PDB file of C-alpha atoms and ligand atoms in Angstrom:
ATOM      1  CA  MET L1114       0.000   0.000   0.000  1.00 45.00           C
ATOM      2  CA  ARG L1115       2.685   2.398   1.066  1.00 48.00           C
ATOM      3  CA  SER L1116       4.778   1.790  -1.997  1.00 48.00           C
ATOM      4  CA  VAL L1117       1.711   2.200  -4.215  1.00 44.00           C
ATOM      5  CA  CYS L1118       1.105   5.603  -2.603  1.00 42.00           C
ATOM      6  CA  LEU L1119       4.723   6.576  -3.076  1.00 44.00           C
ATOM      7  CA  LEU L1120       4.546   5.449  -6.652  1.00 45.00           C
ATOM      8  CA  LEU L1121       1.372   7.506  -7.260  1.00 44.00           C
ATOM      9  CA  LEU L1122       2.900  10.516  -5.536  1.00 44.00           C
ATOM     10  CA  SER L1123       6.055  10.418  -7.593  1.00 44.00           C
ATOM     11  CA  ALA L1124       4.043   9.791 -10.756  1.00 44.00           C
ATOM     12  CA  SER L1125       1.916  12.878 -10.086  1.00 41.00           C
ATOM     13  CA  MET L1126       4.966  14.991  -9.262  1.00 43.00           C
ATOM     14  CA  PHE L1127       6.556  13.869 -12.485  1.00 43.00           C
ATOM     15  CA  PHE L1128       3.342  14.619 -14.377  1.00 44.00           C
ATOM     16  CA  SER L1129       2.937  18.121 -12.969  1.00 41.00           C
ATOM     17  CA  ALA L1130       6.581  19.000 -13.574  1.00 41.00           C
ATOM     18  CA  LEU L1131       6.290  17.755 -17.118  1.00 44.00           C
ATOM     19  CA  THR L1132       3.127  19.699 -17.972  1.00 65.00           C
ATOM     20  CA  ALA L1133       4.338  22.949 -16.379  1.00 67.00           C
ATOM     21  CA  ALA L1134       7.636  22.709 -18.252  1.00 72.00           C
ATOM     22  CA  ASP L1135       5.688  21.978 -21.439  1.00 87.00           C
ATOM     23  CA  ASP L1136       3.532  25.088 -21.015  1.00 91.00           C
ATOM     24  CA  GLU L1137       6.582  27.297 -20.493  1.00 90.00           C
ATOM     25  CA  ALA L1138       8.288  25.800 -23.547  1.00 91.00           C
ATOM     26  CA  THR L1139       5.117  26.291 -25.576  1.00 94.00           C
ATOM     27  CA  LEU L1140       4.863  29.949 -24.548  1.00 93.00           C
ATOM     28  CA  LEU L1141       8.480  30.497 -25.574  1.00 91.00           C
ATOM     29  CA  ALA L1142       7.755  28.834 -28.931  1.00 93.00           C
ATOM     30  CA  PHE L1143       4.745  31.137 -29.291  1.00 95.00           C
ATOM     31  CA  LYS L1144       6.902  34.160 -28.521  1.00 92.00           C
ATOM     32  CA  ALA L1145       9.655  33.132 -30.919  1.00 90.00           C
ATOM     33  CA  ALA L1146       7.131  32.804 -33.762  1.00 92.00           C
ATOM     34  CA  ALA L1147       4.952  35.805 -32.952  1.00 91.00           C
ATOM     35  CA  THR L1148       7.389  38.598 -32.254  1.00 79.00           C
ATOM     36  CA  HIS L1149       9.246  38.393 -35.508  1.00 66.00           C
ATOM     37  CA  GLY L1150      10.919  41.731 -36.105  1.00 63.00           C
ATOM     38  CA  ASN L1151       9.770  43.281 -32.834  1.00 60.00           C
ATOM     39  CA  ALA L1152      11.444  41.501 -29.927  1.00 61.00           C
ATOM     40  CA  ASP L1153      10.326  44.011 -27.287  1.00 72.00           C
ATOM     41  CA  VAL L1154       6.620  43.277 -27.541  1.00 75.00           C
ATOM     42  CA  LEU L1155       6.833  40.458 -25.003  1.00 85.00           C
ATOM     43  CA  ALA L1156       9.836  41.719 -23.028  1.00 83.00           C
ATOM     44  CA  SER L1157       8.380  40.395 -19.767  1.00 81.00           C
ATOM     45  CA  TRP L1158       8.364  36.898 -21.259  1.00 86.00           C
ATOM     46  CA  ASN L1159      11.849  35.814 -20.358  1.00 79.00           C
ATOM     47  CA  GLY L1160      12.999  32.327 -19.540  1.00 66.00           C
ATOM     48  CA  SER L1161      12.926  32.360 -15.762  1.00 62.00           C
ATOM     49  CA  SER L1162      12.105  29.189 -13.873  1.00 57.00           C
ATOM     50  CA  ASN L1163       9.532  27.696 -11.488  1.00 63.00           C
ATOM     51  CA  GLY L1164       6.175  28.808 -12.807  1.00 62.00           C
ATOM     52  CA  GLU L1165       7.321  32.387 -13.340  1.00 85.00           C
ATOM     53  CA  TYR L1166       5.618  32.244 -16.739  1.00 90.00           C
ATOM     54  CA  CYS L1167       2.274  32.481 -14.973  1.00 91.00           C
ATOM     55  CA  SER L1168       2.988  36.159 -14.315  1.00 89.00           C
ATOM     56  CA  TRP L1169       4.053  36.956 -17.844  1.00 91.00           C
ATOM     57  CA  GLU L1170       1.961  39.637 -19.471  1.00 91.00           C
ATOM     58  CA  GLY L1171      -1.300  38.239 -20.848  1.00 94.00           C
ATOM     59  CA  VAL L1172      -0.788  34.781 -19.331  1.00 94.00           C
ATOM     60  CA  ARG L1173      -3.147  33.370 -16.725  1.00 96.00           C
ATOM     61  CA  CYS L1174      -2.635  30.052 -14.995  1.00 94.00           C
ATOM     62  CA  ARG L1175      -4.855  28.000 -12.782  1.00 93.00           C
ATOM     63  CA  GLY L1176      -4.460  25.140 -10.357  1.00 87.00           C
ATOM     64  CA  ARG L1177      -1.753  23.288  -8.589  1.00 85.00           C
ATOM     65  CA  HIS L1178      -0.153  22.253 -11.847  1.00 85.00           C
ATOM     66  CA  ARG L1179       0.102  25.872 -13.023  1.00 88.00           C
ATOM     67  CA  ARG L1180      -1.369  25.134 -16.396  1.00 94.00           C
ATOM     68  CA  VAL L1181      -1.965  28.075 -18.707  1.00 95.00           C
ATOM     69  CA  VAL L1182      -5.715  28.729 -19.027  1.00 97.00           C
ATOM     70  CA  ALA L1183      -5.700  32.095 -20.789  1.00 97.00           C
ATOM     71  CA  LEU L1184      -3.570  33.951 -23.286  1.00 97.00           C
ATOM     72  CA  ASN L1185      -4.919  37.499 -23.588  1.00 97.00           C
ATOM     73  CA  LEU L1186      -2.781  39.628 -25.889  1.00 95.00           C
ATOM     74  CA  PRO L1187      -5.149  41.831 -27.915  1.00 95.00           C
ATOM     75  CA  SER L1188      -3.649  44.926 -29.560  1.00 93.00           C
ATOM     76  CA  HIS L1189      -0.045  44.087 -28.657  1.00 91.00           C
ATOM     77  CA  GLY L1190       1.517  44.760 -32.030  1.00 90.00           C
ATOM     78  CA  LEU L1191       2.350  41.090 -32.507  1.00 93.00           C
ATOM     79  CA  SER L1192       3.465  40.115 -35.974  1.00 92.00           C
ATOM     80  CA  GLY L1193       5.019  36.932 -37.327  1.00 93.00           C
ATOM     81  CA  VAL L1194       2.957  33.757 -37.169  1.00 96.00           C
ATOM     82  CA  LEU L1195       0.956  31.771 -34.637  1.00 97.00           C
ATOM     83  CA  SER L1196       3.098  28.791 -33.640  1.00 96.00           C
ATOM     84  CA  PRO L1197       1.487  25.358 -34.110  1.00 96.00           C
ATOM     85  CA  ALA L1198       2.836  24.631 -30.617  1.00 96.00           C
ATOM     86  CA  ILE L1199      -0.251  26.466 -29.337  1.00 96.00           C
ATOM     87  CA  GLY L1200      -2.085  23.143 -29.619  1.00 95.00           C
ATOM     88  CA  ASN L1201       0.030  21.911 -26.701  1.00 95.00           C
ATOM     89  CA  LEU L1202      -1.509  24.356 -24.213  1.00 96.00           C
ATOM     90  CA  SER L1203      -4.030  21.680 -23.446  1.00 94.00           C
ATOM     91  CA  SER L1204      -5.755  23.521 -20.574  1.00 95.00           C
ATOM     92  CA  LEU L1205      -6.272  26.714 -22.541  1.00 97.00           C
ATOM     93  CA  ARG L1206      -9.755  28.256 -22.222  1.00 97.00           C
ATOM     94  CA  ILE L1207      -9.224  31.725 -23.676  1.00 98.00           C
ATOM     95  CA  LEU L1208      -7.078  32.636 -26.669  1.00 98.00           C
ATOM     96  CA  ASP L1209      -7.453  36.315 -27.544  1.00 98.00           C
ATOM     97  CA  LEU L1210      -4.871  37.559 -30.037  1.00 97.00           C
ATOM     98  CA  SER L1211      -7.236  40.016 -31.715  1.00 98.00           C
ATOM     99  CA  SER L1212      -6.096  43.260 -33.323  1.00 97.00           C
ATOM    100  CA  ASN L1213      -2.503  42.306 -34.017  1.00 95.00           C
ATOM    101  CA  GLU L1214      -0.631  41.750 -37.259  1.00 95.00           C
ATOM    102  CA  LEU L1215      -0.255  38.005 -37.132  1.00 96.00           C
ATOM    103  CA  ALA L1216      -0.120  36.400 -40.562  1.00 96.00           C
ATOM    104  CA  GLY L1217       0.202  32.924 -42.019  1.00 97.00           C
ATOM    105  CA  GLY L1218      -2.198  30.065 -41.453  1.00 97.00           C
ATOM    106  CA  ILE L1219      -4.316  29.319 -38.415  1.00 96.00           C
ATOM    107  CA  PRO L1220      -2.613  26.153 -37.130  1.00 96.00           C
ATOM    108  CA  ALA L1221      -4.743  23.033 -37.379  1.00 93.00           C
ATOM    109  CA  ASN L1222      -3.517  22.197 -33.858  1.00 92.00           C
ATOM    110  CA  ILE L1223      -6.012  24.739 -32.512  1.00 94.00           C
ATOM    111  CA  GLY L1224      -8.499  21.926 -33.014  1.00 92.00           C
ATOM    112  CA  ARG L1225      -6.851  19.947 -30.206  1.00 92.00           C
ATOM    113  CA  LEU L1226      -7.770  22.487 -27.511  1.00 94.00           C
ATOM    114  CA  ARG L1227     -10.690  20.703 -25.953  1.00 93.00           C
ATOM    115  CA  HIS L1228     -11.207  23.232 -23.136  1.00 95.00           C
ATOM    116  CA  LEU L1229     -11.167  26.291 -25.370  1.00 96.00           C
ATOM    117  CA  HIS L1230     -14.135  28.615 -24.706  1.00 97.00           C
ATOM    118  CA  ILE L1231     -13.060  31.780 -26.488  1.00 98.00           C
ATOM    119  CA  LEU L1232     -11.070  31.931 -29.693  1.00 97.00           C
ATOM    120  CA  ASN L1233     -10.620  35.506 -30.880  1.00 98.00           C
ATOM    121  CA  LEU L1234      -8.188  35.981 -33.758  1.00 98.00           C
ATOM    122  CA  SER L1235     -10.093  38.852 -35.373  1.00 98.00           C
ATOM    123  CA  SER L1236      -8.377  41.802 -37.060  1.00 98.00           C
ATOM    124  CA  ASN L1237      -5.098  40.164 -37.995  1.00 98.00           C
ATOM    125  CA  ALA L1238      -3.631  39.146 -41.335  1.00 97.00           C
ATOM    126  CA  PHE L1239      -4.267  35.403 -41.167  1.00 98.00           C
ATOM    127  CA  TRP L1240      -4.695  33.799 -44.548  1.00 97.00           C
ATOM    128  CA  GLY L1241      -5.388  30.294 -45.834  1.00 96.00           C
ATOM    129  CA  PRO L1242      -8.252  27.980 -44.919  1.00 94.00           C
ATOM    130  CA  LEU L1243     -10.426  27.932 -41.833  1.00 93.00           C
ATOM    131  CA  PRO L1244      -9.429  25.216 -39.366  1.00 89.00           C
ATOM    132  CA  VAL L1245     -11.220  22.128 -40.679  1.00 84.00           C
ATOM    133  CA  ASN L1246     -11.305  19.850 -37.729  1.00 86.00           C
ATOM    134  CA  MET L1247     -12.563  21.502 -34.572  1.00 87.00           C
ATOM    135  CA  SER L1248     -14.386  18.377 -33.458  1.00 82.00           C
ATOM    136  CA  SER L1249     -12.412  18.183 -30.192  1.00 87.00           C
ATOM    137  CA  CYS L1250     -13.285  21.764 -29.245  1.00 90.00           C
ATOM    138  CA  THR L1251     -16.439  20.739 -27.490  1.00 90.00           C
ATOM    139  CA  SER L1252     -16.408  23.745 -25.117  1.00 93.00           C
ATOM    140  CA  LEU L1253     -16.094  26.475 -27.739  1.00 95.00           C
ATOM    141  CA  VAL L1254     -18.516  29.381 -27.191  1.00 96.00           C
ATOM    142  CA  PHE L1255     -17.009  32.289 -29.181  1.00 97.00           C
ATOM    143  CA  MET L1256     -15.182  31.749 -32.456  1.00 96.00           C
ATOM    144  CA  VAL L1257     -14.236  35.154 -33.830  1.00 97.00           C
ATOM    145  CA  LEU L1258     -12.090  35.083 -36.961  1.00 97.00           C
ATOM    146  CA  GLY L1259     -13.387  38.187 -38.741  1.00 98.00           C
ATOM    147  CA  SER L1260     -11.245  40.805 -40.512  1.00 98.00           C
ATOM    148  CA  ASN L1261      -8.494  38.542 -41.793  1.00 98.00           C
ATOM    149  CA  GLN L1262      -7.697  37.210 -45.268  1.00 98.00           C
ATOM    150  CA  LEU L1263      -9.009  33.699 -44.792  1.00 97.00           C
ATOM    151  CA  SER L1264     -10.034  31.968 -47.996  1.00 97.00           C
ATOM    152  CA  GLY L1265     -11.535  28.754 -49.246  1.00 95.00           C
ATOM    153  CA  HIS L1266     -14.805  27.161 -48.210  1.00 93.00           C
ATOM    154  CA  VAL L1267     -16.549  27.055 -44.880  1.00 91.00           C
ATOM    155  CA  PRO L1268     -15.848  23.390 -44.003  1.00 85.00           C
ATOM    156  CA  THR L1269     -18.860  21.119 -44.336  1.00 79.00           C
ATOM    157  CA  GLU L1270     -17.879  19.569 -41.022  1.00 75.00           C
ATOM    158  CA  SER L1271     -18.592  22.875 -39.246  1.00 70.00           C
ATOM    159  CA  GLY L1272     -21.500  22.548 -36.946  1.00 67.00           C
ATOM    160  CA  ASN L1273     -21.602  18.856 -36.303  1.00 71.00           C
ATOM    161  CA  LYS L1274     -19.708  18.953 -33.017  1.00 78.00           C
ATOM    162  CA  LEU L1275     -19.675  22.602 -31.951  1.00 87.00           C
ATOM    163  CA  LEU L1276     -22.864  22.357 -29.955  1.00 88.00           C
ATOM    164  CA  THR L1277     -21.835  25.021 -27.428  1.00 93.00           C
ATOM    165  CA  LEU L1278     -20.945  27.664 -30.035  1.00 94.00           C
ATOM    166  CA  ARG L1279     -22.881  30.929 -29.525  1.00 96.00           C
ATOM    167  CA  ILE L1280     -20.967  33.360 -31.739  1.00 96.00           C
ATOM    168  CA  LEU L1281     -19.430  32.483 -35.108  1.00 95.00           C
ATOM    169  CA  ASP L1282     -17.911  35.555 -36.715  1.00 97.00           C
ATOM    170  CA  LEU L1283     -16.225  35.043 -40.085  1.00 96.00           C
ATOM    171  CA  GLN L1284     -16.944  38.464 -41.556  1.00 98.00           C
ATOM    172  CA  LYS L1285     -14.511  40.438 -43.713  1.00 98.00           C
ATOM    173  CA  ASN L1286     -12.507  37.563 -45.101  1.00 98.00           C
ATOM    174  CA  ASN L1287     -12.219  36.067 -48.556  1.00 97.00           C
ATOM    175  CA  LEU L1288     -14.339  32.961 -48.095  1.00 96.00           C
ATOM    176  CA  THR L1289     -15.933  31.430 -51.171  1.00 96.00           C
ATOM    177  CA  GLY L1290     -18.433  28.715 -52.002  1.00 95.00           C
ATOM    178  CA  SER L1291     -21.728  28.009 -50.332  1.00 92.00           C
ATOM    179  CA  THR L1292     -22.747  28.129 -46.708  1.00 90.00           C
ATOM    180  CA  PRO L1293     -22.803  24.503 -45.529  1.00 88.00           C
ATOM    181  CA  ALA L1294     -26.113  23.046 -44.436  1.00 88.00           C
ATOM    182  CA  SER L1295     -24.357  21.628 -41.368  1.00 86.00           C
ATOM    183  CA  LEU L1296     -24.397  25.127 -39.831  1.00 88.00           C
ATOM    184  CA  ARG L1297     -27.998  24.505 -38.858  1.00 87.00           C
ATOM    185  CA  ASN L1298     -26.686  21.900 -36.432  1.00 87.00           C
ATOM    186  CA  LEU L1299     -25.076  24.675 -34.357  1.00 90.00           C
ATOM    187  CA  SER L1300     -27.941  24.485 -31.930  1.00 89.00           C
ATOM    188  CA  SER L1301     -26.643  27.097 -29.446  1.00 93.00           C
ATOM    189  CA  LEU L1302     -25.759  29.675 -32.082  1.00 93.00           C
ATOM    190  CA  ALA L1303     -26.987  33.201 -31.337  1.00 95.00           C
ATOM    191  CA  VAL L1304     -24.830  35.286 -33.683  1.00 96.00           C
ATOM    192  CA  LEU L1305     -23.611  34.300 -37.151  1.00 94.00           C
ATOM    193  CA  THR L1306     -21.694  36.953 -39.066  1.00 95.00           C
ATOM    194  CA  LEU L1307     -20.636  36.181 -42.622  1.00 95.00           C
ATOM    195  CA  ALA L1308     -20.776  39.638 -44.203  1.00 96.00           C
ATOM    196  CA  PHE L1309     -18.087  40.832 -46.645  1.00 97.00           C
ATOM    197  CA  ASN L1310     -16.968  37.556 -48.165  1.00 97.00           C
ATOM    198  CA  GLN L1311     -17.615  35.956 -51.560  1.00 96.00           C
ATOM    199  CA  LEU L1312     -20.070  33.368 -50.322  1.00 95.00           C
ATOM    200  CA  GLU L1313     -22.867  32.311 -52.645  1.00 94.00           C
ATOM    201  CA  GLY L1314     -25.866  30.050 -52.871  1.00 90.00           C
ATOM    202  CA  ILE L1315     -28.682  29.645 -50.399  1.00 88.00           C
ATOM    203  CA  ILE L1316     -28.512  30.191 -46.672  1.00 85.00           C
ATOM    204  CA  PRO L1317     -29.462  26.980 -44.834  1.00 83.00           C
ATOM    205  CA  GLY L1318     -32.927  27.010 -43.310  1.00 80.00           C
TER     206      GLY L1318
HETATM  207  C1  NAG G2638      12.327  39.594 -17.223  1.00 55.29           C
HETATM  208  O1  NAG G2638      11.023  40.150 -17.018  1.00 55.29           O
HETATM  209  C2  NAG G2638      10.871  40.848 -15.803  1.00 55.29           C
HETATM  210  C3  NAG G2638       9.427  41.326 -15.718  1.00 55.29           C
HETATM  211  O2  NAG G2638       8.566  40.262 -15.700  1.00 55.29           O
HETATM  212  C4  NAG G2638      11.839  42.026 -15.751  1.00 55.29           C
HETATM  213  O3  NAG G2638      11.732  42.647 -14.497  1.00 55.29           O
HETATM  214  C5  NAG G2638      13.263  41.522 -15.951  1.00 55.29           C
HETATM  215  O4  NAG G2638      14.132  42.624 -16.043  1.00 55.29           O
HETATM  216  C6  NAG G2638      13.355  40.713 -17.234  1.00 55.29           C
HETATM  217  N1  NAG G2638      14.698  40.150 -17.361  1.00 55.29           N
HETATM  218  C7  NAG G2638      15.372  40.230 -18.490  1.00 55.29           C
HETATM  219  C8  NAG G2638      16.714  39.578 -18.467  1.00 55.29           C
HETATM  220  O5  NAG G2638      14.948  40.803 -19.483  1.00 55.29           O
HETATM  221  C1  NAG G2639       3.946  19.399 -28.428  1.00 55.29           C
HETATM  222  O1  NAG G2639       4.488  18.683 -27.342  1.00 55.29           O
HETATM  223  C2  NAG G2639       5.091  17.458 -27.700  1.00 55.29           C
HETATM  224  C3  NAG G2639       5.460  16.736 -26.424  1.00 55.29           C
HETATM  225  O2  NAG G2639       6.214  17.554 -25.586  1.00 55.29           O
HETATM  226  C4  NAG G2639       6.288  17.732 -28.580  1.00 55.29           C
HETATM  227  O3  NAG G2639       6.891  16.545 -28.973  1.00 55.29           O
HETATM  228  C5  NAG G2639       5.816  18.490 -29.809  1.00 55.29           C
HETATM  229  O4  NAG G2639       6.931  18.851 -30.598  1.00 55.29           O
HETATM  230  C6  NAG G2639       5.043  19.733 -29.426  1.00 55.29           C
HETATM  231  N1  NAG G2639       4.432  20.289 -30.624  1.00 55.29           N
HETATM  232  C7  NAG G2639       4.814  21.450 -31.136  1.00 55.29           C
HETATM  233  C8  NAG G2639       4.112  21.847 -32.405  1.00 55.29           C
HETATM  234  O5  NAG G2639       5.655  22.140 -30.603  1.00 55.29           O
HETATM  235  C1  NAG G2640     -12.788  39.959 -30.194  1.00 55.29           C
HETATM  236  O1  NAG G2640     -11.823  40.994 -30.307  1.00 55.29           O
HETATM  237  C2  NAG G2640     -12.341  42.219 -30.759  1.00 55.29           C
HETATM  238  C3  NAG G2640     -11.153  43.156 -30.967  1.00 55.29           C
HETATM  239  O2  NAG G2640     -10.297  43.163 -29.856  1.00 55.29           O
HETATM  240  C4  NAG G2640     -13.324  42.733 -29.736  1.00 55.29           C
HETATM  241  O3  NAG G2640     -13.879  43.960 -30.159  1.00 55.29           O
HETATM  242  C5  NAG G2640     -14.436  41.713 -29.564  1.00 55.29           C
HETATM  243  O4  NAG G2640     -15.312  42.116 -28.530  1.00 55.29           O
HETATM  244  C6  NAG G2640     -13.879  40.345 -29.229  1.00 55.29           C
HETATM  245  N1  NAG G2640     -14.975  39.391 -29.267  1.00 55.29           N
HETATM  246  C7  NAG G2640     -15.126  38.427 -28.355  1.00 55.29           C
HETATM  247  C8  NAG G2640     -16.324  37.560 -28.511  1.00 55.29           C
HETATM  248  O5  NAG G2640     -14.333  38.253 -27.447  1.00 55.29           O
HETATM  249  C1  NAG G2641     -10.304  15.351 -36.000  1.00 55.29           C
HETATM  250  O1  NAG G2641      -9.421  15.412 -34.887  1.00 55.29           O
HETATM  251  C2  NAG G2641      -9.630  14.373 -33.954  1.00 55.29           C
HETATM  252  C3  NAG G2641      -8.672  14.565 -32.802  1.00 55.29           C
HETATM  253  O2  NAG G2641      -8.592  15.897 -32.424  1.00 55.29           O
HETATM  254  C4  NAG G2641      -9.406  13.022 -34.615  1.00 55.29           C
HETATM  255  O3  NAG G2641      -9.681  11.997 -33.688  1.00 55.29           O
HETATM  256  C5  NAG G2641     -10.304  12.891 -35.831  1.00 55.29           C
HETATM  257  O4  NAG G2641      -9.989  11.710 -36.500  1.00 55.29           O
HETATM  258  C6  NAG G2641     -10.111  14.063 -36.774  1.00 55.29           C
HETATM  259  N1  NAG G2641     -11.075  13.971 -37.863  1.00 55.29           N
HETATM  260  C7  NAG G2641     -10.728  14.224 -39.106  1.00 55.29           C
HETATM  261  C8  NAG G2641     -11.829  14.123 -40.117  1.00 55.29           C
HETATM  262  O5  NAG G2641      -9.604  14.541 -39.433  1.00 55.29           O
HETATM  263  C1  NAG G2642      -9.666  36.791 -52.644  1.00 55.29           C
HETATM  264  O1  NAG G2642      -9.746  35.622 -53.444  1.00 55.29           O
HETATM  265  C2  NAG G2642      -9.616  35.899 -54.824  1.00 55.29           C
HETATM  266  C3  NAG G2642      -9.888  34.596 -55.573  1.00 55.29           C
HETATM  267  O2  NAG G2642      -9.263  33.507 -54.962  1.00 55.29           O
HETATM  268  C4  NAG G2642      -8.229  36.461 -55.091  1.00 55.29           C
HETATM  269  O3  NAG G2642      -8.080  36.755 -56.457  1.00 55.29           O
HETATM  270  C5  NAG G2642      -8.072  37.730 -54.264  1.00 55.29           C
HETATM  271  O4  NAG G2642      -6.754  38.210 -54.405  1.00 55.29           O
HETATM  272  C6  NAG G2642      -8.338  37.469 -52.798  1.00 55.29           C
HETATM  273  N1  NAG G2642      -8.350  38.720 -52.082  1.00 55.29           N
HETATM  274  C7  NAG G2642      -7.704  38.886 -50.923  1.00 55.29           C
HETATM  275  C8  NAG G2642      -7.858  40.238 -50.289  1.00 55.29           C
HETATM  276  O5  NAG G2642      -7.068  37.999 -50.383  1.00 55.29           O
HETATM  277  C1  NAG G2643     -26.603  17.337 -38.251  1.00 55.29           C
HETATM  278  O1  NAG G2643     -26.156  16.429 -37.273  1.00 55.29           O
HETATM  279  C2  NAG G2643     -26.729  15.143 -37.407  1.00 55.29           C
HETATM  280  C3  NAG G2643     -26.286  14.329 -36.217  1.00 55.29           C
HETATM  281  O2  NAG G2643     -24.909  14.445 -35.986  1.00 55.29           O
HETATM  282  C4  NAG G2643     -26.262  14.532 -38.711  1.00 55.29           C
HETATM  283  O3  NAG G2643     -26.813  13.242 -38.881  1.00 55.29           O
HETATM  284  C5  NAG G2643     -26.705  15.419 -39.845  1.00 55.29           C
HETATM  285  O4  NAG G2643     -26.182  14.925 -41.064  1.00 55.29           O
HETATM  286  C6  NAG G2643     -26.217  16.842 -39.640  1.00 55.29           C
HETATM  287  N1  NAG G2643     -26.828  17.696 -40.629  1.00 55.29           N
HETATM  288  C7  NAG G2643     -26.111  18.308 -41.545  1.00 55.29           C
HETATM  289  C8  NAG G2643     -26.877  19.159 -42.492  1.00 55.29           C
HETATM  290  O5  NAG G2643     -24.876  18.211 -41.601  1.00 55.29           O
END
């Protein structure tokens, strides 16, 4: 019994150390990708140890394991790209990078964030397709991707799993094709904004 307890204790210590270290490494990967050409934007994000990253600007942690639950950096003059490592912040609930100058694609890894409630990437320079597979994001309430240069179709898969989604804002992009019928499966949806795109065809009933 005693050795089982010791084993569990050391396993949990190992686990918490591992996840905290992972979150710090992920934040540093985010910084390296996002502050291209403007290193001062996240000057407070320096590689100190022992959960210090929880007090970095825009970062909020929660719990004994000091997992990152929010990344709030709107209007911070961030440029560069959004690192695919973001998908490793597995406790993340809020990702607000709105009103920056981030470009490149929205990493597909966003779709791994199963606790994500708020995704706000509006008013950046993201281009390329919408994330196709958000089926793990079963907590998503706000998905705000307006005012970018996103192109391609609205994925037909949209809507089948995002049952908590209340706001879907895709306005002011360069989306083409028809509006998928699956959107009517977004049973919690209160606001759908598709204005200023090149969408065509009928709007699902
Ligand atoms: C690291 O950031 C802290 C603020 O969080 C600042 O006081 C300190 O000077 C920074 N250290 C370096 C080496 O930039
Ligand atoms: C996510 O974390 C895993 C495990 O630590 C690592 O192997 C992988 O490279 C990370 N992914 C990215 C995109 O950094
Ligand atoms: C998204 O960000 C924009 C710009 O910062 C802000 O005006 C808007 O309220 C945000 N929306 C949500 C749902 O957080
Ligand atoms: C979507 O992602 C989940 C894991 O996040 C995976 O299990 C599933 O197979 C993916 N579906 C497609 C169509 O890629
Ligand atoms: C929008 O898409 C069209 C057709 O793919 C392309 O010619 C145009 O340059 C795009 N506009 C922007 C602002 O990305
Ligand atoms: C809506 O969801 C149901 C159940 O998941 C599915 O059978 C149906 O095909 C979906 N409707 C559309 C239009 O995608």
